[in-house]
mmCIF file of C-alpha atoms in Angstrom:
data_model
loop_
_atom_site.group_PDB
_atom_site.id
_atom_site.type_symbol
_atom_site.label_atom_id
_atom_site.label_comp_id
_atom_site.label_asym_id
_atom_site.label_seq_id
_atom_site.Cartn_x
_atom_site.Cartn_y
_atom_site.Cartn_z
ATOM 1 C CA MET K 1 12.380 -11.762 -44.990
ATOM 2 C CA LYS K 2 14.506 -8.770 -45.981
ATOM 3 C CA GLU K 3 15.531 -8.229 -42.366
ATOM 4 C CA LEU K 4 16.568 -11.853 -41.939
ATOM 5 C CA GLN K 5 18.592 -12.012 -45.150
ATOM 6 C CA ARG K 6 19.760 -8.396 -45.489
ATOM 7 C CA LEU K 7 18.676 -8.309 -49.116
ATOM 8 C CA PRO K 8 16.634 -5.172 -49.800
ATOM 9 C CA CYS K 9 14.862 -5.903 -53.094
ATOM 10 C CA VAL K 10 12.029 -8.470 -53.044
ATOM 11 C CA CYS K 11 9.581 -9.685 -55.665
ATOM 12 C CA LEU K 12 6.901 -12.349 -55.132
ATOM 13 C CA LEU K 13 6.799 -14.808 -58.030
ATOM 14 C CA THR K 14 4.998 -17.965 -59.112
ATOM 15 C CA GLY K 15 7.411 -20.563 -57.758
ATOM 16 C CA GLY K 16 11.002 -21.462 -57.016
ATOM 17 C CA ALA K 17 11.785 -22.355 -60.628
ATOM 18 C CA ILE K 18 10.751 -18.871 -61.790
ATOM 19 C CA SER K 19 12.596 -17.225 -58.893
ATOM 20 C CA ASN K 20 15.757 -19.100 -59.857
ATOM 21 C CA MET K 21 15.296 -17.996 -63.468
ATOM 22 C CA TYR K 22 14.979 -14.367 -62.344
ATOM 23 C CA SER K 23 18.275 -14.679 -60.484
ATOM 24 C CA ILE K 24 20.047 -15.657 -63.707
ATOM 25 C CA MET K 25 18.338 -12.837 -65.601
ATOM 26 C CA ALA K 26 19.443 -10.370 -62.927
ATOM 27 C CA ALA K 27 23.030 -11.638 -63.009
ATOM 28 C CA ARG K 28 23.191 -11.364 -66.780
ATOM 29 C CA TYR K 29 21.754 -7.844 -66.727
ATOM 30 C CA LYS K 30 24.121 -6.763 -63.943
ATOM 31 C CA TYR K 31 27.261 -7.672 -65.886
ATOM 32 C CA PHE K 32 25.949 -7.267 -69.447
ATOM 33 C CA PRO K 33 23.044 -4.762 -69.479
ATOM 34 C CA GLU K 34 23.215 -4.578 -73.279
ATOM 35 C CA VAL K 35 21.616 -8.039 -73.405
ATOM 36 C CA LYS K 36 18.249 -6.404 -72.734
ATOM 37 C CA THR K 37 18.249 -4.587 -76.068
ATOM 38 C CA LYS K 38 20.706 -6.515 -78.218
ATOM 39 C CA GLY K 39 20.186 -10.090 -77.029
ATOM 40 C CA MET K 40 22.626 -12.926 -76.386
ATOM 41 C CA ALA K 41 24.514 -12.228 -79.616
ATOM 42 C CA ALA K 42 25.950 -9.116 -77.943
ATOM 43 C CA VAL K 43 27.529 -10.918 -74.989
ATOM 44 C CA PRO K 44 30.447 -13.355 -74.708
ATOM 45 C CA LYS K 45 30.094 -17.099 -74.153
ATOM 46 C CA LEU K 46 28.682 -17.199 -70.629
ATOM 47 C CA VAL K 47 28.606 -20.198 -68.309
ATOM 48 C CA LEU K 48 26.678 -20.955 -65.128
ATOM 49 C CA PHE K 49 27.718 -23.242 -62.266
ATOM 50 C CA THR K 50 25.510 -25.354 -60.021
ATOM 51 C CA SER K 51 25.865 -28.566 -58.041
ATOM 52 C CA GLU K 52 25.066 -31.982 -59.436
ATOM 53 C CA HIS K 53 22.407 -32.241 -56.704
ATOM 54 C CA SER K 54 20.803 -28.868 -57.393
ATOM 55 C CA HIS K 55 17.221 -28.409 -58.564
ATOM 56 C CA TYR K 56 16.638 -29.065 -62.251
ATOM 57 C CA SER K 57 15.206 -25.556 -62.662
ATOM 58 C CA ILE K 58 18.726 -24.132 -63.007
ATOM 59 C CA LYS K 59 19.341 -26.156 -66.167
ATOM 60 C CA LYS K 60 15.816 -25.394 -67.365
ATOM 61 C CA ALA K 61 16.472 -21.668 -66.943
ATOM 62 C CA GLY K 62 19.760 -22.048 -68.803
ATOM 63 C CA ALA K 63 17.856 -23.537 -71.727
ATOM 64 C CA ALA K 64 15.024 -20.988 -71.631
ATOM 65 C CA LEU K 65 17.322 -17.956 -71.382
ATOM 66 C CA GLY K 66 19.560 -18.930 -74.274
ATOM 67 C CA PHE K 67 22.655 -20.124 -72.406
ATOM 68 C CA GLY K 68 22.088 -23.762 -73.375
ATOM 69 C CA THR K 69 22.233 -26.686 -70.977
ATOM 70 C CA ASP K 70 25.796 -27.501 -72.078
ATOM 71 C CA ASN K 71 26.807 -24.187 -70.511
ATOM 72 C CA VAL K 72 25.303 -25.057 -67.135
ATOM 73 C CA ILE K 73 28.323 -26.722 -65.533
ATOM 74 C CA LEU K 74 27.659 -29.246 -62.771
ATOM 75 C CA ILE K 75 29.908 -29.255 -59.703
ATOM 76 C CA LYS K 76 30.703 -32.448 -57.830
ATOM 77 C CA CYS K 77 29.234 -33.076 -54.386
ATOM 78 C CA ASN K 78 30.466 -35.054 -51.407
ATOM 79 C CA GLU K 79 28.585 -38.054 -50.028
ATOM 80 C CA ARG K 80 26.271 -35.766 -48.034
ATOM 81 C CA GLY K 81 25.205 -33.957 -51.222
ATOM 82 C CA LYS K 82 27.162 -30.729 -50.603
ATOM 83 C CA ILE K 83 29.127 -28.846 -53.259
ATOM 84 C CA ILE K 84 32.876 -29.473 -53.143
ATOM 85 C CA PRO K 85 34.346 -25.926 -53.277
ATOM 86 C CA ALA K 86 37.653 -27.099 -54.747
ATOM 87 C CA ASP K 87 35.827 -28.616 -57.716
ATOM 88 C CA LEU K 88 33.889 -25.375 -58.206
ATOM 89 C CA GLU K 89 37.084 -23.331 -58.388
ATOM 90 C CA ALA K 90 38.730 -25.869 -60.688
ATOM 91 C CA LYS K 91 35.796 -25.772 -63.103
ATOM 92 C CA ILE K 92 35.734 -21.950 -63.068
ATOM 93 C CA LEU K 93 39.408 -21.892 -64.060
ATOM 94 C CA GLU K 94 38.847 -24.589 -66.679
ATOM 95 C CA ALA K 95 36.008 -22.592 -68.241
ATOM 96 C CA LYS K 96 38.135 -19.437 -68.361
ATOM 97 C CA GLN K 97 40.969 -21.339 -70.031
ATOM 98 C CA LYS K 98 38.526 -22.529 -72.704
ATOM 99 C CA GLY K 99 37.490 -18.951 -73.462
ATOM 100 C CA TYR K 100 34.198 -18.916 -71.579
ATOM 101 C CA VAL K 101 33.128 -16.150 -69.208
ATOM 102 C CA PRO K 102 31.956 -17.459 -65.811
ATOM 103 C CA LEU K 103 28.889 -15.492 -64.737
ATOM 104 C CA TYR K 104 26.910 -17.130 -61.967
ATOM 105 C CA VAL K 105 27.110 -19.737 -59.215
ATOM 106 C CA ASN K 106 24.068 -21.363 -57.646
ATOM 107 C CA ALA K 107 24.441 -22.715 -54.107
ATOM 108 C CA THR K 108 21.600 -24.768 -52.661
ATOM 109 C CA ALA K 109 20.323 -24.402 -49.111
ATOM 110 C CA GLY K 110 18.307 -27.574 -48.717
ATOM 111 C CA THR K 111 18.695 -29.875 -51.720
ATOM 112 C CA THR K 112 15.621 -31.647 -53.024
ATOM 113 C CA VAL K 113 16.776 -35.189 -52.279
ATOM 114 C CA TYR K 114 19.134 -35.133 -49.290
ATOM 115 C CA GLY K 115 18.151 -31.764 -47.828
ATOM 116 C CA ALA K 116 21.837 -30.789 -47.898
ATOM 117 C CA PHE K 117 23.145 -27.260 -47.355
ATOM 118 C CA ASP K 118 26.026 -26.176 -49.560
ATOM 119 C CA PRO K 119 28.937 -24.393 -47.787
ATOM 120 C CA ILE K 120 27.820 -20.857 -48.617
ATOM 121 C CA GLN K 121 30.729 -19.069 -46.936
ATOM 122 C CA GLU K 122 33.347 -20.956 -48.945
ATOM 123 C CA ILE K 123 31.379 -20.562 -52.160
ATOM 124 C CA ALA K 124 30.968 -16.832 -51.486
ATOM 125 C CA ASP K 125 34.750 -16.506 -51.095
ATOM 126 C CA ILE K 126 35.234 -18.067 -54.530
ATOM 127 C CA CYS K 127 32.570 -15.860 -56.103
ATOM 128 C CA GLU K 128 34.185 -12.735 -54.672
ATOM 129 C CA LYS K 129 37.594 -13.891 -55.893
ATOM 130 C CA TYR K 130 36.380 -14.281 -59.483
ATOM 131 C CA ASN K 131 33.689 -11.566 -59.426
ATOM 132 C CA LEU K 132 30.751 -13.932 -59.970
ATOM 133 C CA TRP K 133 27.095 -13.550 -59.034
ATOM 134 C CA LEU K 134 26.236 -15.833 -56.102
ATOM 135 C CA HIS K 135 22.672 -17.063 -55.934
ATOM 136 C CA VAL K 136 21.380 -19.201 -53.062
ATOM 137 C CA ASP K 137 18.447 -21.444 -53.888
ATOM 138 C CA ALA K 138 16.857 -21.613 -50.436
ATOM 139 C CA ALA K 139 13.440 -22.593 -51.771
ATOM 140 C CA TRP K 140 13.391 -25.611 -49.469
ATOM 141 C CA GLY K 141 15.812 -24.644 -46.718
ATOM 142 C CA GLY K 142 15.034 -20.939 -46.356
ATOM 143 C CA GLY K 143 12.402 -21.608 -43.724
ATOM 144 C CA LEU K 144 15.181 -22.554 -41.299
ATOM 145 C CA LEU K 145 16.063 -18.865 -41.081
ATOM 146 C CA MET K 146 12.991 -18.575 -38.864
ATOM 147 C CA SER K 147 14.624 -20.916 -36.333
ATOM 148 C CA ARG K 148 17.323 -19.647 -33.995
ATOM 149 C CA LYS K 149 18.349 -23.276 -33.482
ATOM 150 C CA HIS K 150 18.832 -24.137 -37.152
ATOM 151 C CA ARG K 151 19.536 -20.904 -39.060
ATOM 152 C CA HIS K 152 23.300 -21.451 -38.709
ATOM 153 C CA LYS K 153 22.955 -23.984 -41.535
ATOM 154 C CA LEU K 154 22.500 -21.033 -43.893
ATOM 155 C CA SER K 155 25.529 -19.129 -42.601
ATOM 156 C CA GLY K 156 26.771 -16.761 -45.288
ATOM 157 C CA ILE K 157 23.443 -16.329 -47.057
ATOM 158 C CA GLU K 158 23.680 -12.574 -46.454
ATOM 159 C CA ARG K 159 26.691 -12.552 -48.811
ATOM 160 C CA ALA K 160 24.583 -13.750 -51.741
ATOM 161 C CA SER K 161 23.676 -11.480 -54.635
ATOM 162 C CA SER K 162 20.235 -13.099 -54.714
ATOM 163 C CA VAL K 163 18.193 -15.695 -52.848
ATOM 164 C CA THR K 164 15.161 -17.829 -53.684
ATOM 165 C CA TRP K 165 12.835 -18.580 -50.764
ATOM 166 C CA ASN K 166 9.533 -20.473 -50.960
ATOM 167 C CA PRO K 167 7.225 -19.777 -48.004
ATOM 168 C CA HIS K 168 4.875 -22.368 -49.528
ATOM 169 C CA LYS K 169 7.318 -25.102 -48.537
ATOM 170 C CA MET K 170 8.554 -25.370 -44.934
ATOM 171 C CA MET K 171 6.485 -22.427 -43.726
ATOM 172 C CA GLY K 172 3.254 -23.984 -44.963
ATOM 173 C CA VAL K 173 1.859 -21.006 -46.876
ATOM 174 C CA LEU K 174 -0.705 -22.060 -49.492
ATOM 175 C CA LEU K 175 0.579 -22.558 -53.026
ATOM 176 C CA GLN K 176 1.894 -20.543 -54.651
ATOM 177 C CA CYS K 177 4.193 -18.236 -52.706
ATOM 178 C CA SER K 178 7.812 -17.770 -53.743
ATOM 179 C CA ALA K 179 10.174 -14.830 -53.407
ATOM 180 C CA ILE K 180 13.317 -13.667 -55.148
ATOM 181 C CA LEU K 181 15.449 -11.402 -52.954
ATOM 182 C CA VAL K 182 18.187 -9.326 -54.585
ATOM 183 C CA LYS K 183 20.960 -7.409 -52.841
ATOM 184 C CA GLU K 184 21.374 -4.581 -55.360
ATOM 185 C CA LYS K 185 18.418 -2.233 -55.630
ATOM 186 C CA GLY K 186 17.209 -1.482 -59.128
ATOM 187 C CA ILE K 187 18.514 -4.629 -60.835
ATOM 188 C CA LEU K 188 15.123 -6.311 -61.268
ATOM 189 C CA GLN K 189 13.573 -3.007 -62.312
ATOM 190 C CA GLY K 190 16.271 -2.346 -64.878
ATOM 191 C CA CYS K 191 16.185 -5.897 -66.168
ATOM 192 C CA ASN K 192 12.429 -6.200 -66.659
ATOM 193 C CA GLN K 193 11.001 -2.680 -66.843
ATOM 194 C CA MET K 194 9.199 -1.744 -70.069
ATOM 195 C CA CYS K 195 7.594 1.513 -68.839
ATOM 196 C CA ALA K 196 3.969 0.725 -69.650
ATOM 197 C CA GLY K 197 2.498 4.214 -69.300
ATOM 198 C CA TYR K 198 -1.060 3.017 -68.776
ATOM 199 C CA LEU K 199 0.020 1.109 -65.643
ATOM 200 C CA PHE K 200 3.074 2.652 -64.035
ATOM 201 C CA GLN K 201 2.540 6.415 -63.933
ATOM 202 C CA PRO K 202 5.136 8.293 -61.845
ATOM 203 C CA ASP K 203 2.682 10.950 -60.621
ATOM 204 C CA LYS K 204 0.307 8.764 -58.607
ATOM 205 C CA GLN K 205 -0.962 9.969 -55.238
ATOM 206 C CA TYR K 206 1.003 7.290 -53.372
ATOM 207 C CA ASP K 207 4.595 6.080 -53.200
ATOM 208 C CA VAL K 208 5.093 4.346 -56.548
ATOM 209 C CA SER K 209 7.878 2.192 -55.111
ATOM 210 C CA TYR K 210 5.023 -0.060 -53.983
ATOM 211 C CA ASP K 211 4.264 -0.798 -57.639
ATOM 212 C CA THR K 212 6.388 -3.936 -58.035
ATOM 213 C CA GLY K 213 4.827 -5.032 -61.321
ATOM 214 C CA ASP K 214 7.595 -3.560 -63.467
ATOM 215 C CA LYS K 215 10.122 -5.780 -61.696
ATOM 216 C CA ALA K 216 8.349 -8.872 -63.008
ATOM 217 C CA ILE K 217 7.865 -10.430 -66.434
ATOM 218 C CA GLN K 218 4.212 -11.117 -65.737
ATOM 219 C CA CYS K 219 1.617 -8.399 -65.856
ATOM 220 C CA GLY K 220 -1.438 -9.869 -64.125
ATOM 221 C CA ARG K 221 -0.465 -11.731 -60.959
ATOM 222 C CA HIS K 222 -2.000 -13.149 -57.797
ATOM 223 C CA VAL K 223 -1.664 -11.168 -54.577
ATOM 224 C CA ASP K 224 0.498 -13.934 -53.107
ATOM 225 C CA ILE K 225 1.866 -11.738 -50.342
ATOM 226 C CA PHE K 226 -1.561 -11.435 -48.682
ATOM 227 C CA LYS K 227 -1.864 -15.056 -47.566
ATOM 228 C CA PHE K 228 1.736 -14.960 -46.338
ATOM 229 C CA TRP K 229 1.124 -11.753 -44.399
ATOM 230 C CA LEU K 230 -2.101 -13.154 -42.940
ATOM 231 C CA MET K 231 -0.396 -16.353 -41.789
ATOM 232 C CA TRP K 232 2.506 -14.394 -40.292
ATOM 233 C CA LYS K 233 0.062 -12.176 -38.405
ATOM 234 C CA ALA K 234 -1.715 -15.267 -37.069
ATOM 235 C CA LYS K 235 1.335 -17.354 -36.150
ATOM 236 C CA GLY K 236 3.927 -14.698 -35.446
ATOM 237 C CA THR K 237 7.653 -15.177 -35.903
ATOM 238 C CA VAL K 238 7.820 -17.397 -32.816
ATOM 239 C CA GLY K 239 4.963 -19.496 -34.173
ATOM 240 C CA PHE K 240 6.848 -20.090 -37.409
ATOM 241 C CA GLU K 241 9.975 -20.903 -35.410
ATOM 242 C CA ASN K 242 8.115 -23.511 -33.367
ATOM 243 C CA GLN K 243 6.651 -24.988 -36.537
ATOM 244 C CA ILE K 244 10.068 -25.321 -38.180
ATOM 245 C CA ASN K 245 11.657 -26.766 -35.052
ATOM 246 C CA ARG K 246 8.846 -29.297 -34.713
ATOM 247 C CA CYS K 247 9.382 -30.646 -38.219
ATOM 248 C CA LEU K 248 13.132 -30.964 -37.626
ATOM 249 C CA GLU K 249 12.482 -32.767 -34.339
ATOM 250 C CA LEU K 250 10.247 -35.296 -36.081
ATOM 251 C CA ALA K 251 12.924 -35.933 -38.713
ATOM 252 C CA GLU K 252 15.482 -36.457 -35.949
ATOM 253 C CA TYR K 253 13.051 -38.850 -34.237
ATOM 254 C CA LEU K 254 12.627 -40.912 -37.418
ATOM 255 C CA TYR K 255 16.377 -41.052 -37.967
ATOM 256 C CA ALA K 256 17.008 -42.130 -34.368
ATOM 257 C CA LYS K 257 14.360 -44.867 -34.612
ATOM 258 C CA ILE K 258 15.737 -46.577 -37.707
ATOM 259 C CA LYS K 259 19.474 -45.843 -37.889
ATOM 260 C CA ASN K 260 20.591 -48.917 -35.918
ATOM 261 C CA ARG K 261 17.903 -51.397 -36.961
ATOM 262 C CA GLU K 262 18.929 -54.271 -39.211
ATOM 263 C CA GLU K 263 15.880 -53.873 -41.437
ATOM 264 C CA PHE K 264 16.798 -50.288 -42.327
ATOM 265 C CA GLU K 265 19.914 -48.773 -43.869
ATOM 266 C CA MET K 266 20.651 -45.066 -44.115
ATOM 267 C CA VAL K 267 21.645 -43.685 -47.506
ATOM 268 C CA SER K 268 24.366 -41.460 -46.024
ATOM 269 C CA ASN K 269 26.168 -41.331 -42.710
ATOM 270 C CA GLY K 270 25.225 -38.817 -40.062
ATOM 271 C CA GLU K 271 22.071 -37.096 -38.919
ATOM 272 C CA PRO K 272 20.099 -35.348 -41.678
ATOM 273 C CA GLU K 273 20.536 -31.567 -41.893
ATOM 274 C CA HIS K 274 16.940 -30.946 -42.913
ATOM 275 C CA THR K 275 13.710 -32.943 -42.684
ATOM 276 C CA ASN K 276 14.717 -35.229 -45.572
ATOM 277 C CA VAL K 277 15.379 -38.711 -44.169
ATOM 278 C CA CYS K 278 16.692 -41.077 -46.857
ATOM 279 C CA PHE K 279 16.859 -44.809 -46.212
ATOM 280 C CA TRP K 280 16.472 -48.295 -47.623
ATOM 281 C CA TYR K 281 14.194 -50.945 -46.179
ATOM 282 C CA ILE K 282 16.042 -54.273 -46.225
ATOM 283 C CA PRO K 283 13.664 -57.271 -46.463
ATOM 284 C CA GLN K 284 14.519 -60.468 -44.605
ATOM 285 C CA SER K 285 15.537 -62.096 -47.896
ATOM 286 C CA LEU K 286 18.313 -59.530 -48.441
ATOM 287 C CA ARG K 287 19.727 -59.301 -44.927
ATOM 288 C CA GLY K 288 23.131 -60.890 -44.791
ATOM 289 C CA MET K 289 23.457 -61.001 -48.581
ATOM 290 C CA PRO K 290 26.844 -59.591 -49.619
ATOM 291 C CA ASP K 291 26.808 -56.348 -51.564
ATOM 292 C CA GLY K 292 26.983 -56.842 -55.291
ATOM 293 C CA PRO K 293 25.009 -56.481 -58.515
ATOM 294 C CA GLU K 294 22.413 -59.102 -57.527
ATOM 295 C CA ARG K 295 21.659 -57.514 -54.151
ATOM 296 C CA ARG K 296 21.520 -54.009 -55.612
ATOM 297 C CA GLU K 297 19.204 -55.134 -58.403
ATOM 298 C CA LYS K 298 16.817 -56.739 -55.904
ATOM 299 C CA LEU K 299 17.019 -53.807 -53.488
ATOM 300 C CA HIS K 300 16.233 -51.440 -56.364
ATOM 301 C CA ARG K 301 12.782 -53.075 -56.653
ATOM 302 C CA VAL K 302 11.915 -52.949 -52.942
ATOM 303 C CA ALA K 303 10.909 -49.295 -52.505
ATOM 304 C CA PRO K 304 8.675 -49.177 -55.630
ATOM 305 C CA LYS K 305 6.922 -52.368 -54.536
ATOM 306 C CA ILE K 306 6.283 -51.098 -51.001
ATOM 307 C CA LYS K 307 5.094 -47.753 -52.394
ATOM 308 C CA ALA K 308 2.608 -49.562 -54.643
ATOM 309 C CA LEU K 309 1.328 -51.592 -51.685
ATOM 310 C CA MET K 310 0.983 -48.387 -49.660
ATOM 311 C CA MET K 311 -1.159 -46.848 -52.364
ATOM 312 C CA GLU K 312 -3.295 -49.972 -52.722
ATOM 313 C CA SER K 313 -3.938 -50.137 -48.986
ATOM 314 C CA GLY K 314 -4.474 -46.376 -48.724
ATOM 315 C CA THR K 315 -2.548 -46.092 -45.475
ATOM 316 C CA THR K 316 0.342 -43.794 -46.303
ATOM 317 C CA MET K 317 2.665 -42.693 -49.093
ATOM 318 C CA VAL K 318 6.398 -42.028 -49.066
ATOM 319 C CA GLY K 319 8.410 -40.980 -52.093
ATOM 320 C CA TYR K 320 11.344 -42.962 -53.455
ATOM 321 C CA GLN K 321 14.026 -42.480 -56.079
ATOM 322 C CA PRO K 322 17.540 -43.464 -57.136
ATOM 323 C CA GLN K 323 20.412 -40.971 -56.876
ATOM 324 C CA GLY K 324 23.613 -41.377 -58.841
ATOM 325 C CA ASP K 325 24.868 -44.924 -58.295
ATOM 326 C CA LYS K 326 22.451 -45.524 -55.403
ATOM 327 C CA VAL K 327 19.450 -47.738 -56.119
ATOM 328 C CA ASN K 328 15.896 -46.702 -55.224
ATOM 329 C CA PHE K 329 15.561 -45.531 -51.631
ATOM 330 C CA PHE K 330 12.799 -43.962 -49.574
ATOM 331 C CA ARG K 331 12.901 -40.192 -49.132
ATOM 332 C CA MET K 332 10.719 -39.254 -46.195
ATOM 333 C CA VAL K 333 10.227 -35.484 -46.010
ATOM 334 C CA ILE K 334 8.455 -33.947 -43.015
ATOM 335 C CA SER K 335 6.907 -30.520 -43.508
ATOM 336 C CA ASN K 336 3.639 -30.853 -41.587
ATOM 337 C CA PRO K 337 4.021 -29.758 -37.954
ATOM 338 C CA ALA K 338 0.708 -31.453 -37.135
ATOM 339 C CA ALA K 339 2.413 -34.833 -37.565
ATOM 340 C CA THR K 340 3.273 -36.692 -34.362
ATOM 341 C CA GLN K 341 5.742 -39.288 -33.176
ATOM 342 C CA SER K 342 2.874 -41.787 -33.346
ATOM 343 C CA ASP K 343 2.569 -41.034 -37.063
ATOM 344 C CA ILE K 344 6.275 -41.734 -37.493
ATOM 345 C CA ASP K 345 5.941 -44.990 -35.550
ATOM 346 C CA PHE K 346 3.022 -46.013 -37.769
ATOM 347 C CA LEU K 347 5.048 -45.271 -40.898
ATOM 348 C CA ILE K 348 7.902 -47.491 -39.731
ATOM 349 C CA GLU K 349 5.528 -50.307 -38.799
ATOM 350 C CA GLU K 350 3.698 -50.019 -42.119
ATOM 351 C CA ILE K 351 6.902 -50.251 -44.158
ATOM 352 C CA GLU K 352 7.902 -53.323 -42.165
ATOM 353 C CA ARG K 353 4.468 -54.920 -42.574
ATOM 354 C CA LEU K 354 4.345 -54.378 -46.319
ATOM 355 C CA GLY K 355 7.966 -55.282 -46.978
ATOM 356 C CA GLN K 356 8.674 -58.200 -44.694
ATOM 357 C CA ASP K 357 7.868 -60.911 -47.262
ATOM 358 C CA LEU K 358 9.530 -59.317 -50.285
#
């Protein structure tokens, strides 16, 4: 992981939400180390920036760490769910004019809903211009770094100050297995170290740099790295690459099968970047109906009804949700490389069977 992302400091944590929280803690300690001893009262009014499509854990961390959710500023996204860099820069300048101190920008590599990849290179340019900490939440999309075909989607990730990566997502490692990677050595240690003498003695018979416990808030922890190491030994880097590519191929297959069919409508234009395929099923009763409040209200009820029928029949399950002004749509996410094209065909047929009379 360090070799792929060129970030030397790694700590295994309990999930992506905690890894994202650590990134904010590290950023705050980097620029305002006095916060460790004196608390938030000793620092200026700090603000964080993240996209309107980012994971909710960024706002949750803002609340937990004393920034307040009002000081987690949301950046507009385009129709594909990517941060608009111009809006980021405008909001940074606006915050500075209001007397706030911009601290941290979160870019997402693989958003939860659309699977979108924020333009990391452009965001990194802005962060360097204003001396901000750049974090990349690659909890969902980080697995694509294993693929020579798809890793270009994370171009610029090596410029980040920190990265979240969840091997328990696309790579299929058993829950829980999440990593925070930090560019500057010593930041996590300085931020979290409390020098517990009964645990972290400097005169042990081995290299004490292997004692990572003082980098973390937790004391007792699972040995999450072992299952990851074991799987990597079994599959190899090429095995992980094939696994990632297979999931992307299945998503491309699903998209190709439904994009031009009258009974399906894609939520956004263009081929999905990740394995998230978002679409509406259009029942016969709604085909040809002009767009308007009545059609949207009826379409909003379609996905929940089909999902309920799926669960009752026990055949399959696909998640759904609204997003912004878009009514409920299906969000099919493929992360199991054991799935086949026949499984995708069955899914399409099952949605049609359950929804045709709605």
